[in-house]
mmCIF file of C-alpha atoms in Angstrom:
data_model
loop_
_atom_site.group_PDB
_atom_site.id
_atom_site.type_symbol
_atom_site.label_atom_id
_atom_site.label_comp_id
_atom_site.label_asym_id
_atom_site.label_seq_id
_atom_site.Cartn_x
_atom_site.Cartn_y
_atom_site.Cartn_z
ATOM 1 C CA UNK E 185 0.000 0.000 0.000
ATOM 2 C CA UNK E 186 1.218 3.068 -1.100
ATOM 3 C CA UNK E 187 1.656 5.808 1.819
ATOM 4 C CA UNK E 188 0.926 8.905 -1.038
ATOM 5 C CA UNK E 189 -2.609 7.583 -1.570
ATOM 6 C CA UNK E 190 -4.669 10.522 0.162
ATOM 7 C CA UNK E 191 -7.011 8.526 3.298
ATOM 8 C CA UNK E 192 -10.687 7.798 2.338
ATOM 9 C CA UNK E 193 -13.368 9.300 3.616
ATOM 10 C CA UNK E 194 -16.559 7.164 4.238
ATOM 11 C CA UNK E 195 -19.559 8.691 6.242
ATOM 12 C CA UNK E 196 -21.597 5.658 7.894
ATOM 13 C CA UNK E 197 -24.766 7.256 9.335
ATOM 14 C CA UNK E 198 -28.095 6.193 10.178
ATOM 15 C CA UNK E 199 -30.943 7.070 7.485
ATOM 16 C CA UNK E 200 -30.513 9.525 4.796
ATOM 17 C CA UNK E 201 -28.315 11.549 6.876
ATOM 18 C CA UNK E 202 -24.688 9.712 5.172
ATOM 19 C CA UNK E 203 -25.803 11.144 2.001
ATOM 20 C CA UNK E 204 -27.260 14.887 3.434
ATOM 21 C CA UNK E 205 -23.823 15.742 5.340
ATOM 22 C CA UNK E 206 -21.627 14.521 2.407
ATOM 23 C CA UNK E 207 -23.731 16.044 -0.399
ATOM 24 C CA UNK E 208 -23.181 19.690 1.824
ATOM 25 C CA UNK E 209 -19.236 18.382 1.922
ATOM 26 C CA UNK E 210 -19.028 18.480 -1.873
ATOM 27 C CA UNK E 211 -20.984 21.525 -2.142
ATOM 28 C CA UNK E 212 -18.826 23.418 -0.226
ATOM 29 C CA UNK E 213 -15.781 22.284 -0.829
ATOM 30 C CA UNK E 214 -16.275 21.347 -4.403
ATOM 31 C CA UNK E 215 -13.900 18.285 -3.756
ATOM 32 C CA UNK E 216 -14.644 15.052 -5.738
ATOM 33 C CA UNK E 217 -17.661 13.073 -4.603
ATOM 34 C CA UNK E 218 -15.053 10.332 -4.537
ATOM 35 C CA UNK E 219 -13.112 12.000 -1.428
ATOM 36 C CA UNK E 220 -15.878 11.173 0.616
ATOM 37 C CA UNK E 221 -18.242 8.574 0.450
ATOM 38 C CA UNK E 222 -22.091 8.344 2.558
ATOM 39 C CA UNK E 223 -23.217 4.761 3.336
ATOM 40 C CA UNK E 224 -26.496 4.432 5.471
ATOM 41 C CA UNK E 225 -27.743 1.593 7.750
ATOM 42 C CA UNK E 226 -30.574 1.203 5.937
ATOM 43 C CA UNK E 227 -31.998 -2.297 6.204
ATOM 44 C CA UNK E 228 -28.555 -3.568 6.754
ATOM 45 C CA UNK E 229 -27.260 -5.670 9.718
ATOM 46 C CA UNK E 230 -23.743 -4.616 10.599
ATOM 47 C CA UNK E 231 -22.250 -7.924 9.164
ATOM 48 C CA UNK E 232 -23.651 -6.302 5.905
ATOM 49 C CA UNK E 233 -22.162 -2.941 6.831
ATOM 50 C CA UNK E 234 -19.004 -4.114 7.655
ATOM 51 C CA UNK E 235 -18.321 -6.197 4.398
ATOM 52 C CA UNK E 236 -19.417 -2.991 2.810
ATOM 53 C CA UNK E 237 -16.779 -1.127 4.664
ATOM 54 C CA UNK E 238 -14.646 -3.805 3.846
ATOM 55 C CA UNK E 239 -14.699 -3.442 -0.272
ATOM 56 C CA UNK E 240 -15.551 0.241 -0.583
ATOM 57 C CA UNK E 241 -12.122 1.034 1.588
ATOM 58 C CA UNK E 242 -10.236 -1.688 0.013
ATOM 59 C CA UNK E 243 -6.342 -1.625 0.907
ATOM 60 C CA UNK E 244 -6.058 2.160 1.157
ATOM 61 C CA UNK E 245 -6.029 3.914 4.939
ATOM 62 C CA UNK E 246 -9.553 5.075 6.081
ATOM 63 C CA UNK E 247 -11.226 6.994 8.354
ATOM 64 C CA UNK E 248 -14.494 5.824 9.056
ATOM 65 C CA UNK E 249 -17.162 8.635 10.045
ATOM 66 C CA UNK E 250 -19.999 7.523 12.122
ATOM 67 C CA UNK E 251 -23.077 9.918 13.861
ATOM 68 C CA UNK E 252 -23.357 7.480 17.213
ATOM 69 C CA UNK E 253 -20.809 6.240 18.880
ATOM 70 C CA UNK E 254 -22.890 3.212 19.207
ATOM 71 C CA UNK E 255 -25.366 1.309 17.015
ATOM 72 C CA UNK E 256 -24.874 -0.568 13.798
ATOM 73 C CA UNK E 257 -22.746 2.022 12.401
ATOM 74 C CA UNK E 258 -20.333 2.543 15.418
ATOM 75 C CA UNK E 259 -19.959 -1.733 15.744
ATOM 76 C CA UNK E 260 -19.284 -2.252 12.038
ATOM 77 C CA UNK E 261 -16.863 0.501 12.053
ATOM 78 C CA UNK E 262 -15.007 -0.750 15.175
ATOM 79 C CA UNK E 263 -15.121 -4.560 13.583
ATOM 80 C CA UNK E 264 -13.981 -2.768 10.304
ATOM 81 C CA UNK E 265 -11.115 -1.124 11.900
ATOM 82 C CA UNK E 266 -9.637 -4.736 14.107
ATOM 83 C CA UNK E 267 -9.007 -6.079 10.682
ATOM 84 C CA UNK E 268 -7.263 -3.176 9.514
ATOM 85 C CA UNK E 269 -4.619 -1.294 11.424
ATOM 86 C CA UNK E 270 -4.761 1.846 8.684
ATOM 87 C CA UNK E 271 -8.486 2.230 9.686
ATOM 88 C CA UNK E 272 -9.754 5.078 11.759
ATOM 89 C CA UNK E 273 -13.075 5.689 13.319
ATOM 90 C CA UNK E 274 -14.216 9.078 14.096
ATOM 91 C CA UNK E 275 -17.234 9.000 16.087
ATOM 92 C CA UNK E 276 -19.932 11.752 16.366
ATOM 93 C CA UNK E 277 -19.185 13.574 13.349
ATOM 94 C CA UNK E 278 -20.249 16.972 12.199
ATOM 95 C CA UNK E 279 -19.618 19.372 9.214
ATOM 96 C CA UNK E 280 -16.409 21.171 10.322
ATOM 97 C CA UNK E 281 -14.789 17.708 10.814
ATOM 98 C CA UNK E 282 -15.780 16.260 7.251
ATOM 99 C CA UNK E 283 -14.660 20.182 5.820
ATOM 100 C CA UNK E 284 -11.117 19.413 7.875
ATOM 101 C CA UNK E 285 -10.943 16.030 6.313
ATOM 102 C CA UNK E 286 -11.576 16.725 2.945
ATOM 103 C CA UNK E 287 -8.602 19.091 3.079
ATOM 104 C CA UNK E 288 -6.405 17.260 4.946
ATOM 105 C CA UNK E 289 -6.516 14.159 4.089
ATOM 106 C CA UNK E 290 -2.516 13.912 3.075
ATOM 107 C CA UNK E 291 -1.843 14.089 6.115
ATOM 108 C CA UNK E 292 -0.772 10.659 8.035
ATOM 109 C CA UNK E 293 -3.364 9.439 10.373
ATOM 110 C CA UNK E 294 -1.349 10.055 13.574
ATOM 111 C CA UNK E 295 -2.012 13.877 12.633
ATOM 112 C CA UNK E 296 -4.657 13.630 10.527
ATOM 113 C CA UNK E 297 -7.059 12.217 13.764
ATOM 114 C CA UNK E 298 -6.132 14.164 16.840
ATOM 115 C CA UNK E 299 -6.731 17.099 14.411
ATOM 116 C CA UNK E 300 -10.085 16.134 13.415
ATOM 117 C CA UNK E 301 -11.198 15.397 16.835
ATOM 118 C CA UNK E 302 -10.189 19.028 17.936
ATOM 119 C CA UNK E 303 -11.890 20.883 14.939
ATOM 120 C CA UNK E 304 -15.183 19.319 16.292
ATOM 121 C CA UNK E 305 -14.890 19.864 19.982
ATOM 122 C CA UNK E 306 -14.184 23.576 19.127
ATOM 123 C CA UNK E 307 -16.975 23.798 16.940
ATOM 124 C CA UNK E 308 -19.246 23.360 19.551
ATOM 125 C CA UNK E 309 -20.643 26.521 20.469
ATOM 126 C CA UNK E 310 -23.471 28.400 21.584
ATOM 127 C CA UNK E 311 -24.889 31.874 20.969
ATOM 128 C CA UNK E 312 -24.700 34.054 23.220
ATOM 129 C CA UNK E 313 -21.708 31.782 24.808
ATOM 130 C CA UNK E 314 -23.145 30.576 28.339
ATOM 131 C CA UNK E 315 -20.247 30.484 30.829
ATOM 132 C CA UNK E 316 -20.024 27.154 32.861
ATOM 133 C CA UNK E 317 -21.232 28.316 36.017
ATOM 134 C CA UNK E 318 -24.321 30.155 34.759
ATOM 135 C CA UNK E 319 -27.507 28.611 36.237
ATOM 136 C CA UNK E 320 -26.026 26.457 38.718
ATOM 137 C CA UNK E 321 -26.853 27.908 42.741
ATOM 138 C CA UNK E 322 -23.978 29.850 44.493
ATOM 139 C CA UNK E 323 -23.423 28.070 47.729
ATOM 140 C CA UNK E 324 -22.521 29.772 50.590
#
């Protein structure tokens, strides 16, 4: 396997939503649809999943996208991944992670990952920005 190959994407989500979050991916981006591909758990067991994993990501390194971070996605992911020790899973994706890994994905996992996971925690906001402490009573 060669190391140059950029990492595929593949989104495994529950329902229609695979196929929503990627389709805004290549919108924005305007990367290839083949950069990132949607697979949904629709009527599929995760044996099925998993053997789809299995020949869409072939031999090339992988990070595996999943909404849960349990379900039929999450387990065919993680059973995808044993097999393979260039397999990532992401769990609990969102649009700024997908938008990081579309342009990133030269990078070699051991970056790649940890970078990912910290474009998603800091996209996490909320407007206005609550501090911690609000709402909670002041003891005294």
């Amino acid at each position: 396997m060669s190391e140059e190959r950029p990492i595929r994407g593949v989104l495994l989500a529950h329902g229609i939503m695979a196929r929503g979050m990627a389709d805004a991916v290549w919108k924005i981006s305007g990367v290839d649809r083949d950069v990132l591909h949607p697979l949904s758990n629709d009527g599929k067991s995760p044996q099925t999943l998993q053997e789809e994993l299995d020949t869409l990501i072939g031999d090339r390194r992988a990070v595996i996208f999943t909404d849960l971070p349990s379900g039929s996605c999450a387990l065919a992911a993680q059973i995808s991944c044993r097999k393979e020790c260039d397999r990532v899973v992401v769990f609990g994706v969102n649009l700024p992670i997908l938008l990081d890994f579309v342009f990133n994905r030269h990078l070699p996992l051991n970056e790649l990952v940890p970078r990912l996971l910290e474009k998603g925690r800091l996209s996490l906001r909320s407007a206005p920005e609550i501090p911690p402490h609000a709402g909670r009573p002041v003891s005294g």
